The first five atom37 places (N, CA, C, CB, O) and aatype in JSON, in Angstrom:
{
  "aatype": [5, 19, 5, 10, 19, 6, 15, 7, 7, 7, 10, 19, 5, 0, 7, 7, 15, 10, 1, 10, 15, 4, 15, 0, 15, 7, 15, 9, 7, 15, 9, 2, 0, 12, 7, 17, 18, 1, 5, 0, 14, 7, 11, 5, 1, 6, 10, 19, 0, 7, 13, 16, 1, 15, 7, 0, 16, 2, 18, 0, 3, 15, 19, 11, 7, 1, 13, 16, 9, 15, 1, 3, 2, 0, 11, 2, 16, 19, 2, 10, 5, 12, 2, 15, 10, 11, 14, 6, 3, 16, 0, 19, 18, 18, 4, 0, 0, 5, 18, 7, 15, 10, 17, 18, 2, 1, 17, 7, 5, 7, 16, 5, 19, 16, 19, 15, 15],
  "atom_mask": [
    [1, 1, 1, 1, 1],
    [1, 1, 1, 1, 1],
    [1, 1, 1, 1, 1],
    [1, 1, 1, 1, 1],
    [1, 1, 1, 1, 1],
    [1, 1, 1, 1, 1],
    [1, 1, 1, 1, 1],
    [1, 1, 1, 0, 1],
    [1, 1, 1, 0, 1],
    [1, 1, 1, 0, 1],
    [1, 1, 1, 1, 1],
    [1, 1, 1, 1, 1],
    [1, 1, 1, 1, 1],
    [1, 1, 1, 1, 1],
    [1, 1, 1, 0, 1],
    [1, 1, 1, 0, 1],
    [1, 1, 1, 1, 1],
    [1, 1, 1, 1, 1],
    [1, 1, 1, 1, 1],
    [1, 1, 1, 1, 1],
    [1, 1, 1, 1, 1],
    [1, 1, 1, 1, 1],
    [1, 1, 1, 1, 1],
    [1, 1, 1, 1, 1],
    [1, 1, 1, 1, 1],
    [1, 1, 1, 0, 1],
    [1, 1, 1, 1, 1],
    [1, 1, 1, 1, 1],
    [1, 1, 1, 0, 1],
    [1, 1, 1, 1, 1],
    [1, 1, 1, 1, 1],
    [1, 1, 1, 1, 1],
    [1, 1, 1, 1, 1],
    [1, 1, 1, 1, 1],
    [1, 1, 1, 0, 1],
    [1, 1, 1, 1, 1],
    [1, 1, 1, 1, 1],
    [1, 1, 1, 1, 1],
    [1, 1, 1, 1, 1],
    [1, 1, 1, 1, 1],
    [1, 1, 1, 1, 1],
    [1, 1, 1, 0, 1],
    [1, 1, 1, 1, 1],
    [1, 1, 1, 1, 1],
    [1, 1, 1, 1, 1],
    [1, 1, 1, 1, 1],
    [1, 1, 1, 1, 1],
    [1, 1, 1, 1, 1],
    [1, 1, 1, 1, 1],
    [1, 1, 1, 0, 1],
    [1, 1, 1, 1, 1],
    [1, 1, 1, 1, 1],
    [1, 1, 1, 1, 1],
    [1, 1, 1, 1, 1],
    [1, 1, 1, 0, 1],
    [1, 1, 1, 1, 1],
    [1, 1, 1, 1, 1],
    [1, 1, 1, 1, 1],
    [1, 1, 1, 1, 1],
    [1, 1, 1, 1, 1],
    [1, 1, 1, 1, 1],
    [1, 1, 1, 1, 1],
    [1, 1, 1, 1, 1],
    [1, 1, 1, 1, 1],
    [1, 1, 1, 0, 1],
    [1, 1, 1, 1, 1],
    [1, 1, 1, 1, 1],
    [1, 1, 1, 1, 1],
    [1, 1, 1, 1, 1],
    [1, 1, 1, 1, 1],
    [1, 1, 1, 1, 1],
    [1, 1, 1, 1, 1],
    [1, 1, 1, 1, 1],
    [1, 1, 1, 1, 1],
    [1, 1, 1, 1, 1],
    [1, 1, 1, 1, 1],
    [1, 1, 1, 1, 1],
    [1, 1, 1, 1, 1],
    [1, 1, 1, 1, 1],
    [1, 1, 1, 1, 1],
    [1, 1, 1, 1, 1],
    [1, 1, 1, 1, 1],
    [1, 1, 1, 1, 1],
    [1, 1, 1, 1, 1],
    [1, 1, 1, 1, 1],
    [1, 1, 1, 1, 1],
    [1, 1, 1, 1, 1],
    [1, 1, 1, 1, 1],
    [1, 1, 1, 1, 1],
    [1, 1, 1, 1, 1],
    [1, 1, 1, 1, 1],
    [1, 1, 1, 1, 1],
    [1, 1, 1, 1, 1],
    [1, 1, 1, 1, 1],
    [1, 1, 1, 1, 1],
    [1, 1, 1, 1, 1],
    [1, 1, 1, 1, 1],
    [1, 1, 1, 1, 1],
    [1, 1, 1, 1, 1],
    [1, 1, 1, 0, 1],
    [1, 1, 1, 1, 1],
    [1, 1, 1, 1, 1],
    [1, 1, 1, 1, 1],
    [1, 1, 1, 1, 1],
    [1, 1, 1, 1, 1],
    [1, 1, 1, 1, 1],
    [1, 1, 1, 1, 1],
    [1, 1, 1, 0, 1],
    [1, 1, 1, 1, 1],
    [1, 1, 1, 0, 1],
    [1, 1, 1, 1, 1],
    [1, 1, 1, 1, 1],
    [1, 1, 1, 1, 1],
    [1, 1, 1, 1, 1],
    [1, 1, 1, 1, 1],
    [1, 1, 1, 1, 1],
    [1, 1, 1, 1, 1]
  ],
  "atom_positions": [
    [[5.36, 18.18, 10.66], [4.77, 16.88, 10.94], [3.91, 16.47, 9.75], [3.93, 16.9, 12.26], [3.37, 17.32, 9.05]],
    [[3.79, 15.17, 9.53], [3.01, 14.65, 8.43], [2.24, 13.43, 8.92], [3.91, 14.3, 7.22], [2.72, 12.66, 9.75]],
    [[1.06, 13.28, 8.39], [0.22, 12.14, 8.71], [-0.12, 11.4, 7.42], [-1.06, 12.58, 9.45], [-0.39, 12.01, 6.39]],
    [[-0.12, 10.08, 7.5], [-0.4, 9.23, 6.36], [-1.54, 8.29, 6.71], [0.86, 8.44, 5.93], [-1.52, 7.64, 7.75]],
    [[-2.53, 8.22, 5.84], [-3.69, 7.37, 6.07], [-3.95, 6.55, 4.82], [-4.94, 8.22, 6.44], [-4.14, 7.09, 3.73]],
    [[-3.96, 5.22, 4.98], [-4.2, 4.32, 3.87], [-5.67, 3.94, 3.78], [-3.35, 3.06, 4.0], [-6.41, 3.98, 4.77]],
    [[-6.07, 3.58, 2.58], [-7.4, 3.04, 2.36], [-7.37, 2.13, 1.14], [-8.44, 4.18, 2.18], [-6.45, 2.21, 0.32]],
    [[-8.36, 1.27, 1.02], [-8.51, 0.45, -0.16], [-8.18, -1.02, 0.0], [0.0, 0.0, 0.0], [-8.35, -1.79, -0.94]],
    [[-7.71, -1.42, 1.17], [-7.42, -2.82, 1.38], [-8.68, -3.65, 1.43], [0.0, 0.0, 0.0], [-9.79, -3.13, 1.51]],
    [[-8.5, -4.96, 1.39], [-9.64, -5.85, 1.44], [-9.29, -7.25, 1.02], [0.0, 0.0, 0.0], [-8.12, -7.63, 0.93]],
    [[-10.33, -8.01, 0.76], [-10.21, -9.41, 0.35], [-10.53, -9.53, -1.13], [-11.15, -10.32, 1.18], [-11.54, -9.01, -1.6]],
    [[-9.67, -10.21, -1.86], [-9.86, -10.38, -3.3], [-9.37, -11.76, -3.71], [-9.11, -9.27, -4.09], [-8.46, -12.31, -3.09]],
    [[-9.96, -12.31, -4.74], [-9.52, -13.59, -5.25], [-8.29, -13.43, -6.12], [-10.64, -14.26, -6.05], [-8.04, -12.37, -6.69]],
    [[-7.51, -14.51, -6.22], [-6.34, -14.49, -7.08], [-6.71, -14.07, -8.49], [-5.66, -15.86, -7.09], [-7.71, -14.52, -9.05]],
    [[-5.88, -13.21, -9.06], [-6.15, -12.67, -10.38], [-6.92, -11.37, -10.37], [0.0, 0.0, 0.0], [-7.03, -10.71, -11.4]],
    [[-7.45, -11.01, -9.22], [-8.22, -9.79, -9.11], [-7.34, -8.57, -8.9], [0.0, 0.0, 0.0], [-6.11, -8.65, -8.96]],
    [[-8.0, -7.45, -8.65], [-7.3, -6.18, -8.52], [-7.8, -5.42, -7.3], [-7.49, -5.33, -9.78], [-8.94, -5.56, -6.88]],
    [[-6.91, -4.61, -6.76], [-7.24, -3.67, -5.71], [-6.47, -2.38, -5.95], [-6.91, -4.25, -4.31], [-5.4, -2.39, -6.56]],
    [[-7.02, -1.3, -5.48], [-6.35, -0.01, -5.57], [-6.24, 0.58, -4.17], [-7.12, 0.95, -6.52], [-7.24, 0.86, -3.51]],
    [[-5.01, 0.77, -3.73], [-4.75, 1.38, -2.44], [-4.48, 2.86, -2.62], [-3.56, 0.69, -1.75], [-3.88, 3.29, -3.61]],
    [[-4.93, 3.64, -1.66], [-4.69, 5.07, -1.68], [-4.09, 5.5, -0.35], [-5.99, 5.84, -1.96], [-4.43, 4.97, 0.7]],
    [[-3.2, 6.46, -0.42], [-2.57, 7.04, 0.76], [-2.76, 8.54, 0.71], [-1.06, 6.66, 0.84], [-2.32, 9.2, -0.23]],
    [[-3.4, 9.06, 1.72], [-3.63, 10.49, 1.83], [-2.63, 11.09, 2.81], [-5.08, 10.79, 2.26], [-2.52, 10.64, 3.95]],
    [[-1.9, 12.1, 2.36], [-0.91, 12.77, 3.18], [-1.42, 14.14, 3.61], [0.43, 12.91, 2.43], [-2.03, 14.86, 2.82]],
    [[-1.16, 14.48, 4.85], [-1.55, 15.79, 5.37], [-0.47, 16.3, 6.3], [-2.91, 15.72, 6.08], [0.37, 15.54, 6.78]],
    [[-0.5, 17.59, 6.57], [0.5, 18.21, 7.4], [1.55, 18.91, 6.56], [0.0, 0.0, 0.0], [1.22, 19.57, 5.57]],
    [[2.81, 18.77, 6.95], [3.92, 19.44, 6.27], [4.37, 18.64, 5.07], [5.08, 19.67, 7.23], [5.49, 18.11, 5.04]],
    [[3.51, 18.54, 4.09], [3.81, 17.69, 2.93], [4.95, 18.25, 2.1], [2.58, 17.53, 2.07], [5.56, 17.51, 1.33]],
    [[5.25, 19.53, 2.23], [6.37, 20.1, 1.49], [7.71, 19.54, 1.9], [0.0, 0.0, 0.0], [8.68, 19.67, 1.16]],
    [[7.78, 18.91, 3.07], [9.03, 18.32, 3.55], [9.18, 16.86, 3.18], [9.11, 18.47, 5.03], [10.15, 16.22, 3.58]],
    [[8.24, 16.32, 2.43], [8.31, 14.93, 2.0], [9.19, 14.83, 0.76], [6.9, 14.36, 1.72], [8.93, 15.47, -0.25]],
    [[10.23, 14.02, 0.85], [11.13, 13.81, -0.27], [10.71, 12.67, -1.17], [12.52, 13.56, 0.25], [11.01, 12.67, -2.37]],
    [[10.02, 11.7, -0.61], [9.58, 10.55, -1.39], [8.46, 9.86, -0.65], [10.75, 9.57, -1.65], [8.32, 10.0, 0.57]],
    [[7.66, 9.12, -1.38], [6.61, 8.31, -0.79], [6.61, 6.94, -1.45], [5.23, 8.99, -0.93], [7.05, 6.78, -2.59]],
    [[6.12, 5.98, -0.71], [6.09, 4.64, -1.25], [5.17, 3.73, -0.47], [0.0, 0.0, 0.0], [4.52, 4.14, 0.49]],
    [[5.14, 2.5, -0.9], [4.34, 1.46, -0.27], [5.23, 0.32, 0.17], [3.25, 0.97, -1.22], [6.01, -0.21, -0.62]],
    [[5.11, -0.06, 1.41], [5.74, -1.24, 1.96], [4.67, -2.28, 2.26], [6.54, -0.89, 3.24], [3.48, -1.97, 2.33]],
    [[5.11, -3.51, 2.42], [4.21, -4.55, 2.87], [4.95, -5.5, 3.79], [3.6, -5.3, 1.67], [6.16, -5.67, 3.69]],
    [[4.21, -6.12, 4.68], [4.77, -7.09, 5.59], [3.82, -8.27, 5.71], [5.05, -6.46, 6.96], [2.7, -8.14, 6.2]],
    [[4.28, -9.42, 5.26], [3.53, -10.64, 5.37], [3.88, -11.34, 6.68], [3.8, -11.56, 4.17], [4.95, -11.1, 7.23]],
    [[3.0, -12.2, 7.18], [3.29, -12.92, 8.42], [4.61, -13.68, 8.34], [2.17, -13.89, 8.75], [4.85, -14.42, 7.39]],
    [[5.46, -13.49, 9.33], [6.73, -14.18, 9.4], [7.8, -13.65, 8.48], [0.0, 0.0, 0.0], [8.88, -14.24, 8.39]],
    [[7.55, -12.55, 7.8], [8.52, -11.99, 6.88], [8.83, -10.54, 7.24], [8.0, -12.08, 5.45], [8.06, -9.88, 7.94]],
    [[9.97, -10.07, 6.74], [10.36, -8.7, 6.96], [9.54, -7.75, 6.09], [11.85, -8.52, 6.68], [9.02, -8.13, 5.04]],
    [[9.44, -6.53, 6.56], [8.78, -5.51, 5.77], [9.64, -5.19, 4.55], [8.53, -4.24, 6.62], [10.86, -5.03, 4.66]],
    [[9.01, -5.1, 3.39], [9.73, -4.85, 2.16], [9.1, -3.7, 1.39], [9.76, -6.1, 1.29], [7.89, -3.47, 1.45]],
    [[9.95, -2.98, 0.68], [9.47, -1.9, -0.17], [8.86, -2.49, -1.43], [10.61, -0.92, -0.52], [9.51, -3.24, -2.16]],
    [[7.62, -2.14, -1.68], [6.9, -2.62, -2.85], [7.08, -1.67, -4.03], [5.42, -2.81, -2.54], [7.4, -2.1, -5.14]],
    [[6.89, -0.39, -3.79], [6.99, 0.61, -4.83], [7.27, 1.96, -4.2], [5.71, 0.66, -5.68], [6.79, 2.26, -3.11]],
    [[8.06, 2.77, -4.89], [8.4, 4.09, -4.42], [8.19, 5.13, -5.5], [0.0, 0.0, 0.0], [8.3, 4.83, -6.69]],
    [[7.91, 6.35, -5.08], [7.61, 7.44, -5.99], [8.17, 8.72, -5.42], [6.07, 7.56, -6.25], [7.73, 9.17, -4.36]],
    [[9.14, 9.32, -6.1], [9.81, 10.52, -5.62], [9.13, 11.77, -6.15], [11.28, 10.51, -6.02], [8.27, 11.71, -7.03]],
    [[9.52, 12.92, -5.59], [8.98, 14.19, -6.04], [9.3, 14.46, -7.5], [9.49, 15.32, -5.19], [8.52, 15.11, -8.2]],
    [[10.45, 13.98, -7.96], [10.85, 14.18, -9.34], [10.11, 13.3, -10.33], [12.31, 13.95, -9.48], [10.18, 13.51, -11.54]],
    [[9.39, 12.31, -9.81], [8.63, 11.43, -10.66], [9.25, 10.08, -10.91], [0.0, 0.0, 0.0], [8.64, 9.23, -11.56]],
    [[10.44, 9.85, -10.39], [11.07, 8.54, -10.55], [10.33, 7.5, -9.73], [12.56, 8.61, -10.14], [9.85, 7.77, -8.63]],
    [[10.25, 6.3, -10.27], [9.58, 5.2, -9.6], [10.48, 3.98, -9.56], [8.25, 4.88, -10.28], [11.37, 3.82, -10.39]],
    [[10.22, 3.12, -8.6], [10.89, 1.84, -8.55], [9.95, 0.82, -7.94], [12.21, 1.93, -7.75], [9.06, 1.15, -7.15]],
    [[10.15, -0.44, -8.33], [9.28, -1.51, -7.9], [10.09, -2.71, -7.46], [8.31, -1.89, -9.01], [11.19, -2.96, -7.97]],
    [[9.55, -3.45, -6.53], [10.12, -4.74, -6.21], [9.94, -5.68, -7.41], [9.46, -5.33, -4.94], [8.94, -5.61, -8.12]],
    [[10.92, -6.55, -7.62], [10.85, -7.46, -8.75], [9.59, -8.33, -8.71], [12.08, -8.35, -8.79], [9.05, -8.69, -9.75]],
    [[9.14, -8.65, -7.52], [8.0, -9.53, -7.38], [6.69, -8.91, -7.84], [7.87, -9.96, -5.96], [5.72, -9.64, -8.09]],
    [[6.64, -7.6, -7.95], [5.39, -6.93, -8.33], [5.51, -6.16, -9.64], [4.96, -5.99, -7.24], [4.5, -5.68, -10.16]],
    [[6.7, -6.04, -10.17], [6.89, -5.27, -11.39], [6.07, -5.86, -12.53], [8.38, -5.23, -11.77], [6.08, -7.07, -12.77]],
    [[5.37, -4.99, -13.23], [4.48, -5.42, -14.29], [3.07, -5.68, -13.85], [0.0, 0.0, 0.0], [2.16, -5.77, -14.68]],
    [[2.86, -5.81, -12.54], [1.52, -6.04, -12.0], [1.01, -4.86, -11.18], [1.52, -7.29, -11.14], [-0.18, -4.56, -11.19]],
    [[1.92, -4.19, -10.48], [1.55, -3.06, -9.64], [2.01, -1.76, -10.29], [2.16, -3.21, -8.22], [3.04, -1.73, -10.98]],
    [[1.26, -0.7, -10.08], [1.61, 0.61, -10.59], [1.38, 1.65, -9.5], [0.79, 0.95, -11.86], [0.29, 1.74, -8.94]],
    [[2.42, 2.43, -9.22], [2.29, 3.51, -8.26], [2.03, 4.8, -9.02], [3.56, 3.62, -7.37], [2.61, 5.03, -10.08]],
    [[1.17, 5.63, -8.48], [0.83, 6.89, -9.12], [0.51, 7.93, -8.05], [-0.36, 6.71, -10.1], [0.38, 7.6, -6.87]],
    [[0.39, 9.16, -8.48], [0.08, 10.23, -7.55], [-1.03, 11.11, -8.1], [1.32, 11.06, -7.25], [-1.23, 11.21, -9.31]],
    [[-1.72, 11.75, -7.19], [-2.74, 12.71, -7.53], [-2.44, 13.96, -6.71], [-4.2, 12.15, -7.25], [-2.82, 14.07, -5.55]],
    [[-1.74, 14.9, -7.33], [-1.31, 16.08, -6.6], [-2.47, 16.92, -6.08], [-0.43, 16.93, -7.49], [-2.37, 17.55, -5.02]],
    [[-3.56, 16.92, -6.81], [-4.72, 17.71, -6.4], [-5.29, 17.24, -5.07], [-5.79, 17.67, -7.46], [-5.85, 18.02, -4.31]],
    [[-5.14, 15.96, -4.79], [-5.68, 15.38, -3.57], [-4.59, 14.99, -2.56], [-6.52, 14.17, -3.9], [-4.9, 14.42, -1.51]],
    [[-3.33, 15.3, -2.87], [-2.2, 14.93, -2.01], [-2.23, 13.44, -1.67], [-2.22, 15.76, -0.73], [-2.11, 13.05, -0.51]],
    [[-2.38, 12.64, -2.69], [-2.47, 11.2, -2.49], [-1.46, 10.47, -3.37], [-3.87, 10.71, -2.79], [-1.06, 10.95, -4.43]],
    [[-1.07, 9.31, -2.9], [-0.27, 8.36, -3.66], [-1.04, 7.05, -3.7], [1.16, 8.17, -3.04], [-1.53, 6.57, -2.68]],
    [[-1.15, 6.5, -4.89], [-1.97, 5.31, -5.09], [-1.12, 4.13, -5.51], [-3.05, 5.58, -6.12], [-0.02, 4.28, -6.05]],
    [[-1.64, 2.96, -5.26], [-1.01, 1.73, -5.71], [-2.08, 0.86, -6.35], [-0.3, 0.99, -4.54], [-2.94, 0.3, -5.67]],
    [[-2.01, 0.76, -7.66], [-2.91, -0.12, -8.4], [-2.29, -1.5, -8.46], [-3.19, 0.43, -9.82], [-1.19, -1.67, -8.99]],
    [[-2.98, -2.48, -7.93], [-2.49, -3.85, -7.85], [-3.36, -4.74, -8.73], [-2.47, -4.35, -6.38], [-4.54, -4.94, -8.45]],
    [[-2.76, -5.27, -9.77], [-3.45, -6.15, -10.7], [-2.85, -7.55, -10.64], [-3.38, -5.6, -12.13], [-1.75, -7.75, -10.13]],
    [[-3.59, -8.51, -11.16], [-3.14, -9.9, -11.21], [-2.62, -10.36, -9.86], [-2.05, -10.06, -12.26], [-1.54, -10.94, -9.75]],
    [[-3.39, -10.1, -8.83], [-2.96, -10.4, -7.47], [-2.8, -11.89, -7.25], [-3.95, -9.83, -6.47], [-3.54, -12.71, -7.79]],
    [[-1.8, -12.21, -6.45], [-1.47, -13.59, -6.11], [-1.6, -13.79, -4.61], [-0.05, -13.94, -6.59], [-1.49, -12.82, -3.85]],
    [[-1.82, -15.02, -4.17], [-1.89, -15.25, -2.72], [-0.65, -14.76, -1.98], [-2.07, -16.72, -2.45], [-0.77, -14.32, -0.83]],
    [[0.52, -14.83, -2.59], [1.73, -14.37, -1.94], [1.79, -12.85, -1.78], [2.92, -14.83, -2.7], [2.69, -12.34, -1.12]],
    [[0.85, -12.13, -2.38], [0.75, -10.7, -2.15], [0.04, -10.37, -0.84], [0.02, -10.05, -3.3], [0.01, -9.21, -0.43]],
    [[-0.51, -11.36, -0.2], [-1.21, -11.15, 1.06], [-0.26, -10.56, 2.1], [-1.81, -12.46, 1.58], [0.79, -11.13, 2.38]],
    [[-0.63, -9.43, 2.65], [0.22, -8.73, 3.61], [-0.53, -7.52, 4.12], [1.57, -8.32, 2.97], [-1.59, -7.15, 3.61]],
    [[0.04, -6.91, 5.15], [-0.38, -5.59, 5.55], [0.43, -4.59, 4.74], [-0.2, -5.37, 7.09], [1.66, -4.64, 4.74]],
    [[-0.24, -3.7, 4.07], [0.41, -2.71, 3.23], [0.45, -1.37, 3.95], [-0.3, -2.58, 1.87], [-0.57, -0.9, 4.47]],
    [[1.63, -0.77, 3.97], [1.85, 0.48, 4.67], [2.25, 1.58, 3.7], [2.91, 0.3, 5.74], [3.14, 1.39, 2.86]],
    [[1.62, 2.7, 3.81], [2.09, 3.9, 3.15], [3.27, 4.46, 3.94], [0.96, 4.96, 3.01], [3.23, 4.49, 5.17]],
    [[4.31, 4.91, 3.25], [5.5, 5.42, 3.91], [5.99, 6.67, 3.21], [6.6, 4.36, 3.94], [5.75, 6.88, 2.02]],
    [[6.7, 7.5, 3.97], [7.22, 8.75, 3.44], [8.6, 9.02, 3.97], [6.29, 9.91, 3.76], [8.92, 8.68, 5.11]],
    [[9.43, 9.64, 3.14], [10.71, 10.18, 3.56], [10.46, 11.63, 3.94], [11.8, 10.04, 2.44], [10.34, 12.51, 3.08]],
    [[10.4, 11.87, 5.23], [10.07, 13.19, 5.75], [11.36, 13.88, 6.18], [9.06, 13.1, 6.93], [11.89, 13.6, 7.26]],
    [[11.86, 14.78, 5.35], [13.11, 15.46, 5.63], [14.27, 14.5, 5.78], [0.0, 0.0, 0.0], [15.2, 14.77, 6.55]],
    [[14.23, 13.4, 5.07], [15.21, 12.34, 5.25], [15.34, 11.54, 3.97], [14.83, 11.43, 6.42], [14.45, 11.56, 3.11]],
    [[16.45, 10.83, 3.84], [16.63, 9.88, 2.75], [16.13, 8.49, 3.13], [18.09, 9.81, 2.34], [16.15, 7.57, 2.32]],
    [[15.69, 8.34, 4.37], [15.13, 7.1, 4.85], [13.62, 7.27, 5.05], [15.81, 6.66, 6.16], [13.14, 8.35, 5.41]],
    [[12.9, 6.2, 4.82], [11.48, 6.2, 5.13], [11.32, 6.23, 6.64], [10.75, 4.97, 4.51], [11.73, 5.29, 7.33]],
    [[10.73, 7.29, 7.15], [10.63, 7.49, 8.59], [9.24, 7.89, 9.06], [11.61, 8.52, 9.01], [9.06, 8.2, 10.24]],
    [[8.27, 7.88, 8.18], [6.89, 8.15, 8.54], [6.03, 7.05, 7.94], [6.44, 9.55, 8.05], [6.21, 6.65, 6.79]],
    [[5.09, 6.57, 8.74], [4.32, 5.4, 8.35], [2.85, 5.59, 8.64], [4.84, 4.17, 9.07], [2.46, 6.2, 9.64]],
    [[2.03, 5.05, 7.75], [0.63, 4.93, 8.05], [0.37, 3.74, 8.95], [0.0, 0.0, 0.0], [1.3, 3.01, 9.29]],
    [[-0.86, 3.54, 9.31], [-1.22, 2.44, 10.21], [-1.35, 1.1, 9.5], [-2.51, 2.76, 10.91], [-1.39, 0.06, 10.16]],
    [[-1.4, 1.11, 8.19], [-1.46, -0.12, 7.44], [-2.87, -0.52, 7.07], [0.0, 0.0, 0.0], [-3.84, -0.18, 7.76]],
    [[-2.98, -1.23, 5.97], [-4.26, -1.77, 5.52], [-4.05, -3.2, 5.05], [-4.87, -0.9, 4.4], [-3.09, -3.49, 4.33]],
    [[-4.93, -4.09, 5.47], [-4.79, -5.51, 5.18], [-5.23, -5.81, 3.75], [-5.59, -6.35, 6.17], [-6.31, -5.41, 3.33]],
    [[-4.38, -6.53, 3.03], [-4.72, -7.06, 1.71], [-4.63, -8.58, 1.79], [-3.77, -6.49, 0.6], [-3.57, -9.12, 2.11]],
    [[-5.72, -9.24, 1.51], [-5.76, -10.7, 1.54], [-6.19, -11.2, 0.17], [-6.73, -11.21, 2.64], [-7.24, -10.82, -0.35]],
    [[-5.37, -12.07, -0.4], [-5.64, -12.64, -1.72], [-5.89, -14.13, -1.52], [-4.47, -12.38, -2.73], [-5.0, -14.86, -1.08]],
    [[-7.06, -14.58, -1.85], [-7.43, -15.98, -1.69], [-7.14, -16.74, -2.97], [-8.9, -16.11, -1.3], [-7.17, -16.18, -4.07]],
    [[-6.86, -18.03, -2.82], [-6.6, -18.89, -3.96], [-7.84, -19.64, -4.4], [-5.5, -19.86, -3.64], [-7.78, -20.41, -5.36]]
  ]
}
């Protein structure tokens, strides 16, 4: 079993920055990949950035060049540095993990990110 807890959400003005952190606990050895999803009101949940055990990363086109996913193995955390934030980035951001699977099947409770114009 694995548990994911997000932190770092909040309210920021357009052009500002936020750093989200996801702390993983439990059977972390069974995690194949971790990433960040977001869901805006009235829209489907989308993958923002992913980070595999091998170190490969991928980003949604809408955030590439502005967001950076990273990991801190010492703290069992995955981070998302969000720069040059736009109002359209407003969403609930979820930490997600592929737990013994090729599909994201474990989720944190989410953290609200609101970008004002």
